[in-house]
Amino acid sequence: MKQRPRESRRTAAKMTDIARLAGVHVSTVSRALAGSPLVEASKRKRIVQLAREHGYVVNPVARSLRLQRTQMVSVVIPLQHAAGQPLTDPFFVAMLGHLAEAVTQRGYGMNLQKIVLPTHEWLDEIIASGRSDGVVVIGQSTEHETLQRAAANYLPLVVWGAQLPGQKYCTVGSDNPGGAARAVRHLLQGGRRRIVFLGDPTGPELRQRYEGYAHALRDGPPGTAAPRTVPAELTPDAAYQAVRECIAAGEAFDALFAASDVIAISAIRALTNEGLAVPHDVAVVGFDDIALAAHTTPSLTTVRQDLEQGARTLVDLLFRRLDGEETASVTLPAELVIRDSAPA
Amino acid sequence: MKQRPRESRRTAAKMTDIARLAGVHVSTVSRALAGSPLVEASKRKRIVQLAREHGYVVNPVARSLRLQRTQMVSVVIPLQHAAGQPLTDPFFVAMLGHLAEAVTQRGYGMNLQKIVLPTHEWLDEIIASGRSDGVVVIGQSTEHETLQRAAANYLPLVVWGAQLPGQKYCTVGSDNPGGAARAVRHLLQGGRRRIVFLGDPTGPELRQRYEGYAHALRDGPPGTAAPRTVPAELTPDAAYQAVRECIAAGEAFDALFAASDVIAISAIRALTNEGLAVPHDVAVVGFDDIALAAHTTPSLTTVRQDLEQGARTLVDLLFRRLDGEETASVTLPAELVIRDSAPA
DNA sequence: ATGAAAGCGCTAACAA
DNA sequence: TTGTTAGCGCTTTCAT
């Protein structure tokens, strides 16, 4: 058993050390460092100066224990399959960046947790642990019930995802059905009639995208083929495989609506490699508008989610909940961005 | 002044509550939950069961205070300018994802800090605070001296960046000079003679890339133009502007080596918009091999940094340092990936 | 095998 | 204005 050598870390100064140096009681130092007007101004300055000279900073662990408040926000990503969407997926990673931005701007720290196969009580444990003052969950995954339960007695919780009927927790998410419907109508207007849905509509967000797709198809002109799903996990490889197999099986389609940009891009490569021209033979629309989307060949027509606004909204709602407000869920617009993979 | 309403959060169970329920002393619960063989097996099981039923989890704040160990790793990103590389830059964001993966795999949490204009003692404060057991700094920025000072008496610190002479802290980074030189030699082999460096070689990593560039040019065939820098911050807009201005100023060049992919891609757009064909008129090579690079039009020839391996190595070294080992710095290979923006 | 008690570093109610 | 004191929730030595 290896041990932590003490010499490796200079023992950090404690508040009592500063108190001794200043010749005052530790409580005076605490007050001085908190800028309390109770402490005589000159003395306060002296103490603050002393602390700085000695590189002293208040120990947040002790402070948190005493105050029962951590100044931390937990960001949790429940992933369904270990092999599924990795943490490095452009969507997550952009969301994380924006969240970090918004959280640190408020003087809070952010701690990041990835939950692989959500085990029994993952969320309750995070909440009960008191490691953070509030929780942001990115994606409902298959955890709707868990979220419902947790929200029943824990206010400072916000979730990125779809808004569901009877939902008790607060979500921020894009208008998935609307965005998907716009994408499909765009394809229909372009004369496409056999439009396939690529993705696995298990989680609420993807299901909503599927429903928007199916709904728009039902309202399509005569000759519009019925909805058809090509199931695929949200990874490049899975999507690439799924599309190739679909083509090999001889299925005919003239457009593809993908549940995410990542799989849309893979689909384009699969189609191209199979000798199908995009958009001539098959038009492709994605979902997300990741940074990559504008630069692919052909550039990707997609439904844009504004993750920066999403993250800012999540954090804003979380802090209002920390202040006791029962905030309502927010749905953000999902706008169609027309590029070359499905031109006007 | 708003107040935190107590009703919003069910008061979490404490260890003493479980002790009372089990009819034992809190120390026995502590031992039981830690799986100590001292506690009689049946009693231990009963206690663990009780804890689970009541959704009890050990409070990590109290635990950390007692053990003087947090099971947390701080990840810090010092940024030079508020306006510079945002946290959402693909490089950072990919690095973050990989780090999160590696850290959580070891059962540690990760807390994320973004330091905008590094103030006096940012690193010392993070270390002194005891918020985490170890620190990963992403990028040296202009903070070499700060890192030197901190490393003098704090072992569990690792840095992504360039290895510098006389360096006392442990870095993991790509072979910047080698990678840059390979990129430039590739351009020279393709017949390019007037190769410009795009970027601002202020920080150590970019300086090393510049040096690799300059070095390769000096060894170039007769007729090779001397090194020339077009300074630009690592943002798409700054780079786009810089390149357009450079063209407008009538400067002649037939190739461009960009300090990062993000600015390389912007450069391509600037060149194209100015009527210069890539690679015909101007070849472009980037640095990073971000996900986007393979999908731009034309696809980007670039120097690949393996961030996954980088992150794994950082975390591996950090944990060895937590165990007291004085690990040496590691330089990872930086391989040239030839695509269409500078074909063979 | 279990309990008692001390103490991690800090803040705040209370006393002076 | 400052000091004294209790205690946040936990682990661990020591005593039993």
XYZ file of C-alpha atoms (C1' of nucleotides) in Angstrom:
720
model
C 0.000 0.000 0.000
C 1.488 3.251 -1.109
C 1.348 6.171 1.200
C 1.031 9.872 0.682
C 4.335 11.438 1.705
C 3.799 14.500 3.776
C 6.871 16.298 2.515
C 5.295 16.592 -0.898
C 2.920 19.261 0.281
C 3.840 22.230 2.353
C 1.365 22.195 5.221
C -1.028 24.968 4.326
C -1.387 27.849 6.712
C -4.515 27.834 8.822
C -6.558 30.647 10.140
C -5.201 30.141 13.624
C -1.689 30.694 12.268
C -2.693 34.062 10.934
C -4.406 34.822 14.202
C -1.254 34.069 16.136
C 0.834 36.241 13.809
C -1.625 39.085 14.133
C -1.941 38.670 17.851
C -5.705 38.335 17.709
C -8.218 35.572 18.109
C -9.083 33.388 15.153
C -12.632 34.682 15.122
C -11.321 38.174 14.515
C -9.363 36.898 11.557
C -12.464 35.199 10.230
C -14.399 38.436 10.525
C -11.591 40.491 9.029
C -11.243 38.213 6.041
C -14.981 38.322 5.513
C -14.748 42.107 5.460
C -16.898 42.490 8.530
C -17.298 46.135 9.597
C -17.137 44.924 13.186
C -13.381 44.684 12.957
C -11.527 47.968 13.328
C -10.470 49.120 9.879
C -6.733 49.355 10.501
C -6.644 45.981 12.168
C -8.654 44.484 9.375
C -6.204 45.750 6.799
C -3.296 44.434 8.773
C -4.854 41.003 8.968
C -5.749 40.884 5.298
C -2.219 41.933 4.441
C -0.756 39.292 6.712
C -2.903 36.630 5.129
C -1.782 37.641 1.689
C 1.882 37.660 2.641
C 1.612 34.167 3.954
C -0.400 32.925 1.025
C -3.277 32.073 3.292
C -6.652 31.339 1.814
C -9.681 30.145 3.704
C -10.096 26.395 3.549
C -13.294 25.886 1.601
C -13.820 22.409 2.960
C -13.985 23.597 6.558
C -15.974 26.592 5.487
C -18.458 24.435 3.624
C -18.894 22.120 6.565
C -19.574 25.011 8.876
C -21.868 26.933 6.536
C -23.606 23.911 5.101
C -23.082 25.498 1.733
C -20.402 24.600 -0.808
C -20.474 27.249 -3.517
C -20.347 24.384 -5.950
C -22.623 23.215 -8.716
C -22.611 19.584 -9.787
C -22.934 18.880 -13.474
C -23.994 15.321 -14.169
C -24.168 13.444 -17.421
C -26.063 10.181 -17.255
C -25.035 7.959 -20.126
C -27.051 4.948 -21.060
C -24.387 2.669 -22.381
C -20.729 2.717 -21.628
C -20.214 2.414 -25.342
C -22.741 5.084 -26.231
C -22.199 8.793 -26.528
C -18.836 9.457 -24.985
C -18.127 12.517 -22.887
C -16.120 13.840 -25.799
C -19.149 14.090 -28.040
C -19.246 17.615 -29.490
C -22.660 18.236 -28.019
C -21.720 17.477 -24.415
C -18.440 19.113 -24.644
C -19.843 22.377 -25.999
C -22.537 22.310 -23.352
C -19.918 21.768 -20.669
C -17.867 24.699 -21.836
C -20.830 27.028 -21.808
C -21.924 25.790 -18.408
C -18.471 26.290 -16.957
C -18.520 29.799 -18.290
C -21.886 30.609 -16.736
C -21.206 28.931 -13.391
C -17.795 30.457 -12.810
C -19.170 33.836 -13.744
C -21.317 33.573 -10.641
C -18.370 32.802 -8.425
C -19.304 29.174 -8.084
C -17.195 26.170 -8.830
C -18.366 23.360 -10.992
C -17.859 19.741 -10.403
C -18.266 17.303 -13.137
C -19.650 13.832 -12.798
C -20.187 11.278 -15.451
C -22.565 8.522 -14.606
C -22.109 5.561 -16.813
C -24.776 2.977 -16.272
C -27.053 4.952 -13.971
C -27.166 2.814 -10.879
C -30.054 2.692 -8.513
C -29.882 5.978 -6.696
C -27.248 7.977 -8.535
C -29.033 11.309 -8.354
C -30.200 10.957 -4.777
C -26.686 10.127 -3.788
C -25.284 13.203 -5.448
C -27.901 15.324 -3.767
C -27.638 13.655 -0.373
C -23.871 13.904 -0.364
C -24.084 17.666 -0.085
C -21.084 17.992 -2.342
C -22.748 20.871 -4.140
C -25.485 23.414 -3.612
C -27.281 22.602 -6.846
C -27.333 20.082 -9.661
C -27.475 20.366 -13.436
C -28.313 17.145 -15.241
C -27.476 17.043 -18.919
C -29.956 14.841 -20.733
C -32.781 12.823 -19.275
C -31.560 9.646 -20.833
C -33.865 6.973 -19.430
C -33.984 8.606 -16.033
C -37.295 10.403 -16.081
C -38.584 8.576 -13.001
C -35.427 9.212 -11.034
C -35.680 12.886 -11.836
C -39.325 13.007 -10.853
C -38.549 11.454 -7.507
C -35.597 13.675 -6.795
C -37.420 16.849 -7.755
C -40.183 16.077 -5.271
C -38.039 17.227 -2.378
C -35.049 18.952 -3.876
C -35.513 22.323 -5.464
C -32.114 23.328 -6.862
C -32.173 20.895 -9.757
C -32.348 21.744 -13.450
C -32.231 19.387 -16.385
C -31.303 19.799 -20.006
C -33.791 17.860 -22.034
C -37.300 17.451 -23.264
C -40.363 18.728 -21.498
C -42.687 15.828 -20.733
C -46.309 15.722 -19.616
C -46.718 15.672 -15.862
C -43.123 16.573 -15.373
C -42.183 17.767 -11.891
C -38.621 18.846 -12.564
C -37.444 21.942 -14.377
C -36.072 21.481 -17.871
C -34.432 23.656 -20.434
C -34.382 22.261 -23.930
C -34.873 22.920 -27.578
C -38.144 22.684 -29.404
C -37.403 19.190 -30.624
C -40.711 18.369 -32.319
C -40.912 21.785 -33.952
C -37.332 21.682 -35.155
C -37.723 18.177 -36.510
C -40.971 19.076 -38.259
C -39.334 22.081 -39.902
C -36.529 19.867 -41.125
C -38.925 17.357 -42.617
C -41.141 19.985 -44.235
C -38.024 21.446 -45.806
C -37.206 18.067 -47.291
C -40.765 17.622 -48.518
C -40.673 21.044 -50.138
C -37.493 19.968 -51.890
C -39.496 17.155 -53.457
C -38.315 14.335 -51.223
C -40.945 11.707 -50.459
C -39.130 8.782 -48.900
C -37.584 10.258 -45.793
C -35.906 8.028 -43.257
C -35.264 8.803 -39.572
C -31.768 7.880 -38.455
C -31.357 7.369 -34.723
C -32.713 5.473 -31.792
C -35.783 7.253 -30.421
C -35.510 5.822 -26.911
C -34.699 8.877 -24.811
C -37.244 11.694 -24.576
C -35.371 14.172 -26.729
C -34.904 11.805 -29.613
C -38.430 10.552 -29.257
C -39.675 14.110 -29.603
C -37.564 14.548 -32.691
C -38.993 11.361 -34.069
C -42.515 12.514 -33.319
C -41.951 15.840 -35.044
C -40.657 13.886 -38.019
C -43.569 11.461 -38.081
C -46.087 14.236 -37.637
C -44.707 16.265 -40.523
C -44.747 13.175 -42.716
C -48.404 12.505 -41.950
C -49.174 16.010 -43.136
C -47.053 15.515 -46.245
C -48.368 15.598 -49.815
C -49.802 12.470 -51.463
C -47.102 9.977 -52.227
C -45.223 10.678 -49.029
C -43.867 7.408 -47.667
C -44.709 6.382 -44.117
C -42.196 7.013 -41.328
C -39.298 4.597 -41.215
C -36.557 4.418 -38.620
C -33.018 3.242 -39.082
C -31.969 2.707 -35.489
C -28.443 3.739 -34.577
C -26.624 4.847 -31.455
C -25.344 8.378 -31.456
C -21.806 7.441 -32.374
C -20.103 7.922 -35.747
C -19.301 4.259 -36.144
C -22.721 2.956 -35.208
C -24.386 5.369 -37.619
C -21.973 4.598 -40.422
C -22.651 0.894 -40.021
C -26.393 1.331 -39.791
C -26.584 3.369 -42.984
C -24.402 0.995 -44.951
C -26.459 -1.951 -43.843
C -29.614 -0.114 -44.750
C -28.327 0.536 -48.249
C -27.041 -3.001 -48.597
C -30.504 -4.244 -47.663
C -31.734 -2.465 -50.764
C -33.939 0.022 -48.996
C -34.855 2.982 -51.151
C -34.992 6.517 -49.764
C -34.270 9.964 -51.051
C -33.699 11.775 -47.784
C -32.448 11.148 -44.294
C -33.261 13.054 -41.152
C -30.618 12.283 -38.538
C -31.186 12.688 -34.812
C -27.823 14.413 -34.399
C -25.155 16.057 -36.504
C -22.569 13.517 -35.497
C -24.538 10.695 -37.026
C -25.642 12.860 -39.963
C -22.028 13.426 -40.904
C -21.281 9.741 -40.665
C -24.334 9.044 -42.751
C -23.061 11.375 -45.455
C -19.790 9.529 -45.556
C -21.564 6.185 -45.696
C -23.825 7.350 -48.511
C -20.933 8.828 -50.466
C -18.858 5.699 -50.048
C -21.788 3.645 -51.356
C -21.905 5.789 -54.465
C -24.923 7.847 -53.512
C -24.520 11.580 -54.077
C -25.540 14.008 -51.341
C -27.803 15.869 -51.807
C -28.564 14.712 -55.371
C -29.568 11.162 -54.578
C -30.158 11.540 -50.856
C -30.615 14.778 -48.966
C -29.456 14.834 -45.336
C -30.550 16.996 -42.419
C -28.952 16.800 -38.977
C -29.736 18.155 -35.528
C -27.543 20.336 -33.247
C -25.558 22.584 -35.559
C -22.253 21.635 -34.012
C -19.211 23.681 -35.050
C -18.340 21.034 -37.571
C -21.630 21.288 -39.440
C -20.801 24.409 -41.425
C -17.553 22.927 -42.659
C -18.378 19.450 -43.835
C -18.549 18.545 -47.470
C -21.286 19.120 -48.393
C -21.991 21.488 -45.540
C -24.749 20.203 -43.323
C -28.321 21.409 -43.271
C -29.361 21.059 -39.673
C -31.638 22.110 -36.839
C -29.752 24.516 -34.653
C -29.760 24.244 -30.853
C -28.408 27.331 -29.139
C -26.353 25.695 -26.430
C -24.870 28.913 -25.172
C -28.277 30.292 -24.445
C -29.300 26.897 -23.130
C -26.442 26.800 -20.659
C -27.020 30.361 -19.545
C -30.685 29.598 -19.017
C -29.960 26.436 -17.061
C -27.637 28.273 -14.721
C -29.955 31.217 -14.392
C -32.846 28.971 -13.405
C -30.647 27.007 -11.039
C -29.668 30.134 -9.143
C -33.231 31.278 -8.956
C -34.078 27.905 -7.485
C -31.257 28.302 -5.004
C -33.118 31.418 -3.964
C -36.262 29.425 -3.466
C -38.109 30.236 -6.651
C -40.166 27.504 -8.311
C -39.073 28.191 -11.843
C -40.975 26.863 -14.830
C -39.402 24.903 -17.657
C -38.134 26.698 -20.736
C -38.248 25.602 -24.354
C -35.817 27.292 -26.688
C -36.445 27.726 -30.405
C -34.825 25.231 -32.755
C -34.177 26.937 -36.041
C -33.493 25.248 -39.353
C -30.135 26.148 -40.883
C -30.147 25.429 -44.591
C -26.852 24.433 -46.128
C -25.760 22.201 -48.980
C -26.707 18.712 -47.775
C -30.355 19.671 -48.218
C -30.476 22.933 -50.133
C -33.534 25.107 -50.611
C -31.428 40.002 0.686
C -32.841 36.754 -0.513
C -32.658 33.767 1.721
C -32.357 30.097 1.127
C -35.634 28.485 2.118
C -35.091 25.427 4.187
C -38.125 23.623 2.889
C -36.523 23.393 -0.516
C -34.094 20.760 0.610
C -34.936 17.775 2.685
C -32.385 17.786 5.476
C -30.012 15.027 4.531
C -29.604 12.117 6.909
C -26.433 12.099 8.944
C -24.375 9.272 10.202
C -25.678 9.775 13.722
C -29.211 9.245 12.443
C -28.229 5.891 11.073
C -26.477 5.098 14.320
C -29.584 5.852 16.309
C -31.711 3.719 13.993
C -29.271 0.867 14.273
C -28.933 1.250 17.999
C -25.163 1.583 17.802
C -22.618 4.329 18.194
C -21.775 6.515 15.219
C -18.231 5.201 15.163
C -19.579 1.743 14.525
C -21.564 3.017 11.594
C -18.482 4.706 10.237
C -16.548 1.478 10.499
C -19.384 -0.565 9.026
C -19.763 1.715 6.041
C -16.032 1.620 5.484
C -16.273 -2.165 5.404
C -14.106 -2.585 8.435
C -13.700 -6.229 9.505
C -13.825 -5.023 13.082
C -17.578 -4.773 12.896
C -19.421 -8.021 13.295
C -20.536 -9.178 9.852
C -24.255 -9.399 10.522
C -24.317 -6.023 12.203
C -22.320 -4.539 9.385
C -24.816 -5.803 6.861
C -27.694 -4.466 8.861
C -26.110 -1.033 9.046
C -25.282 -0.901 5.351
C -28.828 -1.936 4.552
C -30.247 0.700 6.864
C -28.116 3.367 5.255
C -29.312 2.381 1.828
C -32.935 2.347 2.855
C -32.641 5.839 4.181
C -30.690 7.104 1.210
C -27.783 7.909 3.432
C -24.440 8.676 1.882
C -21.386 9.822 3.726
C -20.966 13.568 3.598
C -17.805 14.091 1.602
C -17.262 17.569 2.980
C -17.044 16.352 6.547
C -15.067 13.369 5.430
C -12.619 15.547 3.546
C -12.137 17.824 6.508
C -11.435 14.937 8.772
C -9.174 13.030 6.392
C -7.469 16.076 4.921
C -8.054 14.526 1.549
C -10.781 15.455 -0.914
C -10.755 12.826 -3.661
C -10.935 15.735 -6.073
C -8.692 16.924 -8.859
C -8.720 20.569 -9.906
C -8.470 21.307 -13.585
C -7.400 24.865 -14.278
C -7.294 26.749 -17.534
C -5.402 30.016 -17.353
C -6.454 32.251 -20.203
C -4.419 35.253 -21.164
C -7.065 37.572 -22.457
C -10.723 37.556 -21.627
C -11.288 37.892 -25.350
C -8.803 35.178 -26.259
C -9.408 31.479 -26.577
C -12.779 30.840 -24.992
C -13.446 27.792 -22.902
C -15.512 26.481 -25.761
C -12.526 26.219 -28.063
C -12.492 22.691 -29.487
C -9.036 22.046 -28.114
C -9.889 22.786 -24.484
C -13.185 21.163 -24.669
C -11.834 17.923 -26.082
C -9.079 17.960 -23.493
C -11.628 18.471 -20.741
C -13.716 15.564 -21.887
C -10.754 13.220 -21.940
C -9.575 14.426 -18.549
C -13.004 13.918 -17.034
C -12.986 10.416 -18.395
C -9.584 9.611 -16.914
C -10.214 11.251 -13.549
C -13.618 9.728 -12.928
C -12.243 6.346 -13.915
C -10.051 6.577 -10.835
C -12.969 7.350 -8.583
C -12.028 10.964 -8.209
C -14.143 13.997 -8.886
C -12.997 16.798 -11.061
C -13.486 20.422 -10.427
C -13.133 22.883 -13.155
C -11.740 26.350 -12.821
C -11.242 28.917 -15.475
C -8.839 31.656 -14.636
C -9.300 34.642 -16.821
C -6.623 37.230 -16.318
C -4.342 35.235 -14.045
C -4.103 37.358 -10.939
C -1.132 37.397 -8.666
C -1.358 34.110 -6.852
C -4.041 32.153 -8.647
C -2.262 28.820 -8.540
C -1.027 29.143 -4.976
C -4.536 29.949 -3.921
C -5.962 26.901 -5.579
C -3.311 24.758 -3.973
C -3.505 26.396 -0.543
C -7.271 26.142 -0.463
C -7.084 22.392 -0.225
C -10.108 22.089 -2.425
C -8.487 19.233 -4.277
C -5.742 16.693 -3.830
C -3.998 17.539 -7.069
C -4.003 20.056 -9.871
C -3.923 19.799 -13.649
C -3.115 23.030 -15.450
C -4.016 23.160 -19.123
C -1.578 25.376 -20.962
C 1.287 27.381 -19.547
C 0.038 30.578 -21.041
C 2.393 33.235 -19.668
C 2.541 31.569 -16.289
C 5.858 29.758 -16.410
C 7.213 31.572 -13.349
C 4.090 30.933 -11.322
C 4.314 27.258 -12.165
C 7.991 27.127 -11.253
C 7.285 28.656 -7.876
C 4.327 26.428 -7.139
C 6.125 23.266 -8.148
C 8.931 24.016 -5.696
C 6.841 22.842 -2.770
C 3.818 21.131 -4.244
C 4.254 17.778 -5.849
C 0.814 16.787 -7.192
C 0.835 19.248 -10.066
C 0.937 18.434 -13.765
C 0.778 20.791 -16.694
C -0.233 20.392 -20.298
C 2.206 22.359 -22.366
C 5.706 22.789 -23.653
C 8.796 21.465 -21.959
C 11.150 24.365 -21.219
C 14.797 24.437 -20.167
C 15.271 24.505 -16.408
C 11.684 23.579 -15.854
C 10.820 22.361 -12.367
C 7.248 21.292 -12.996
C 6.010 18.225 -14.797
C 4.585 18.697 -18.264
C 2.869 16.555 -20.809
C 2.753 17.981 -24.288
C 3.172 17.349 -27.951
C 6.410 17.568 -29.847
C 5.644 21.077 -31.037
C 8.920 21.897 -32.782
C 9.087 18.494 -34.424
C 5.490 18.603 -35.565
C 5.867 22.119 -36.916
C 9.054 21.222 -38.724
C 7.396 18.230 -40.343
C 4.569 20.455 -41.494
C 6.939 22.970 -43.042
C 9.106 20.341 -44.702
C 5.969 18.899 -46.217
C 5.121 22.291 -47.682
C 8.650 22.727 -48.983
C 8.521 19.315 -50.603
C 5.337 20.399 -52.296
C 7.292 23.223 -53.908
C 6.162 26.029 -51.591
C 8.820 28.632 -50.887
C 7.043 31.573 -49.277
C 5.550 30.094 -46.140
C 3.937 32.324 -43.568
C 3.365 31.527 -39.866
C -0.110 32.444 -38.656
C -0.437 32.941 -34.924
C 0.978 34.836 -32.015
C 4.070 33.036 -30.707
C 3.883 34.441 -27.195
C 3.102 31.387 -25.096
C 5.625 28.544 -24.920
C 3.707 26.096 -27.057
C 3.173 28.465 -29.940
C 6.731 29.722 -29.622
C 7.951 26.156 -30.015
C 5.773 25.732 -33.066
C 7.204 28.930 -34.474
C 10.711 27.760 -33.784
C 10.107 24.445 -35.515
C 8.749 26.408 -38.453
C 11.685 28.827 -38.573
C 14.184 26.049 -38.173
C 12.755 24.040 -41.044
C 12.748 27.128 -43.248
C 16.431 27.774 -42.545
C 17.191 24.279 -43.760
C 15.013 24.803 -46.830
C 16.254 24.706 -50.423
C 17.660 27.834 -52.104
C 14.950 30.340 -52.780
C 13.115 29.653 -49.533
C 11.801 32.932 -48.143
C 12.723 33.922 -44.600
C 10.260 33.287 -41.745
C 7.400 35.705 -41.572
C 4.698 35.900 -38.919
C 1.153 37.091 -39.315
C 0.146 37.603 -35.682
C -3.346 36.579 -34.698
C -5.089 35.474 -31.553
C -6.408 31.925 -31.547
C -9.965 32.890 -32.403
C -11.708 32.426 -35.741
C -12.513 36.097 -36.114
C -9.073 37.390 -35.227
C -7.465 34.986 -37.663
C -9.922 35.757 -40.439
C -9.219 39.468 -40.044
C -5.473 39.027 -39.880
C -5.356 36.989 -43.059
C -7.552 39.363 -45.005
C -5.460 42.319 -43.929
C -2.336 40.491 -44.895
C -3.695 39.831 -48.366
C -4.977 43.378 -48.687
C -1.493 44.624 -47.818
C -0.341 42.848 -50.949
C 1.898 40.350 -49.245
C 2.776 37.403 -51.420
C 2.901 33.859 -50.043
C 2.143 30.414 -51.330
C 1.633 28.606 -48.053
C 0.447 29.204 -44.548
C 1.313 27.276 -41.407
C -1.258 28.064 -38.756
C -0.632 27.637 -35.044
C -3.980 25.913 -34.573
C -6.709 24.274 -36.627
C -9.272 26.812 -35.567
C -7.316 29.639 -37.123
C -6.268 27.496 -40.082
C -9.903 26.936 -40.956
C -10.639 30.627 -40.690
C -7.617 31.323 -42.833
C -8.947 29.005 -45.520
C -12.229 30.856 -45.552
C -10.437 34.203 -45.718
C -8.241 33.036 -48.573
C -11.164 31.589 -50.476
C -13.216 34.722 -50.029
C -10.307 36.763 -51.365
C -10.250 34.642 -54.499
C -7.231 32.560 -53.593
C -7.657 28.843 -54.182
C -6.608 26.404 -51.477
C -4.358 24.531 -51.999
C -3.642 25.690 -55.560
C -2.634 29.248 -54.767
C -1.970 28.859 -51.074
C -1.495 25.615 -49.184
C -2.566 25.533 -45.544
C -1.429 23.364 -42.655
C -2.938 23.559 -39.190
C -2.116 22.161 -35.761
C -4.247 19.959 -33.448
C -6.313 17.743 -35.724
C -9.589 18.691 -34.115
C -12.637 16.660 -35.104
C -13.555 19.312 -37.608
C -10.302 19.073 -39.519
C -11.172 15.984 -41.505
C -14.451 17.475 -42.679
C -13.629 20.958 -43.870
C -13.534 21.856 -47.513
C -10.807 21.307 -48.451
C -10.057 18.918 -45.627
C -7.247 20.184 -43.469
C -3.693 18.955 -43.491
C -2.576 19.285 -39.902
C -0.254 18.212 -37.130
C -2.093 15.799 -34.915
C -2.015 16.054 -31.121
C -3.332 12.968 -29.402
C -5.335 14.591 -26.640
C -6.787 11.357 -25.385
C -3.361 9.959 -24.742
C -2.321 13.354 -23.429
C -5.116 13.437 -20.890
C -4.496 9.863 -19.830
C -0.834 10.618 -19.363
C -1.525 13.768 -17.363
C -3.803 11.915 -15.000
C -1.483 8.956 -14.738
C 1.428 11.193 -13.794
C -0.726 13.139 -11.367
C -1.678 10.014 -9.477
C 1.905 8.862 -9.374
C 2.764 12.223 -7.873
C -0.005 11.802 -5.352
C 1.874 8.688 -4.363
C 5.041 10.676 -3.910
C 6.812 9.877 -7.135
C 8.817 12.628 -8.807
C 7.676 11.962 -12.333
C 9.535 13.298 -15.360
C 7.908 15.290 -18.141
C 6.581 13.519 -21.205
C 6.612 14.641 -24.812
C 4.126 12.965 -27.114
C 4.667 12.548 -30.833
C 3.007 15.056 -33.141
C 2.298 13.367 -36.416
C 1.541 15.088 -39.719
C -1.839 14.195 -41.184
C -1.901 14.935 -44.870
C -5.216 15.948 -46.345
C -6.351 18.214 -49.144
C -5.367 21.689 -47.942
C -1.745 20.728 -48.471
C -1.647 17.464 -50.387
C 1.389 15.332 -50.928
C -16.264 -5.941 18.895
C -17.906 -1.491 20.460
C -18.132 3.107 22.699
C -16.114 7.518 24.173
C -13.817 11.396 22.914
C -10.934 14.329 20.330
C -10.366 17.164 16.516
C -10.096 18.378 11.193
C -10.654 24.406 10.114
C -13.952 27.309 10.152
C -18.138 30.716 11.511
C -21.455 32.802 14.455
C -24.163 33.268 18.545
C -23.206 34.928 22.807
C -20.551 37.193 26.396
C -17.737 40.725 27.872
C -14.859 46.010 19.148
C -12.989 41.524 20.512
C -12.772 36.900 22.698
C -14.996 32.542 24.132
C -17.332 28.706 22.871
C -19.969 25.425 20.446
C -20.497 22.642 16.673
C -20.876 21.561 11.317
C -20.296 15.498 10.175
C -16.999 12.610 10.065
C -12.807 9.163 11.328
C -9.730 7.181 14.447
C -7.094 6.464 18.564
C -7.736 4.890 22.884
C -10.067 2.580 26.388
C -13.054 -1.043 27.565
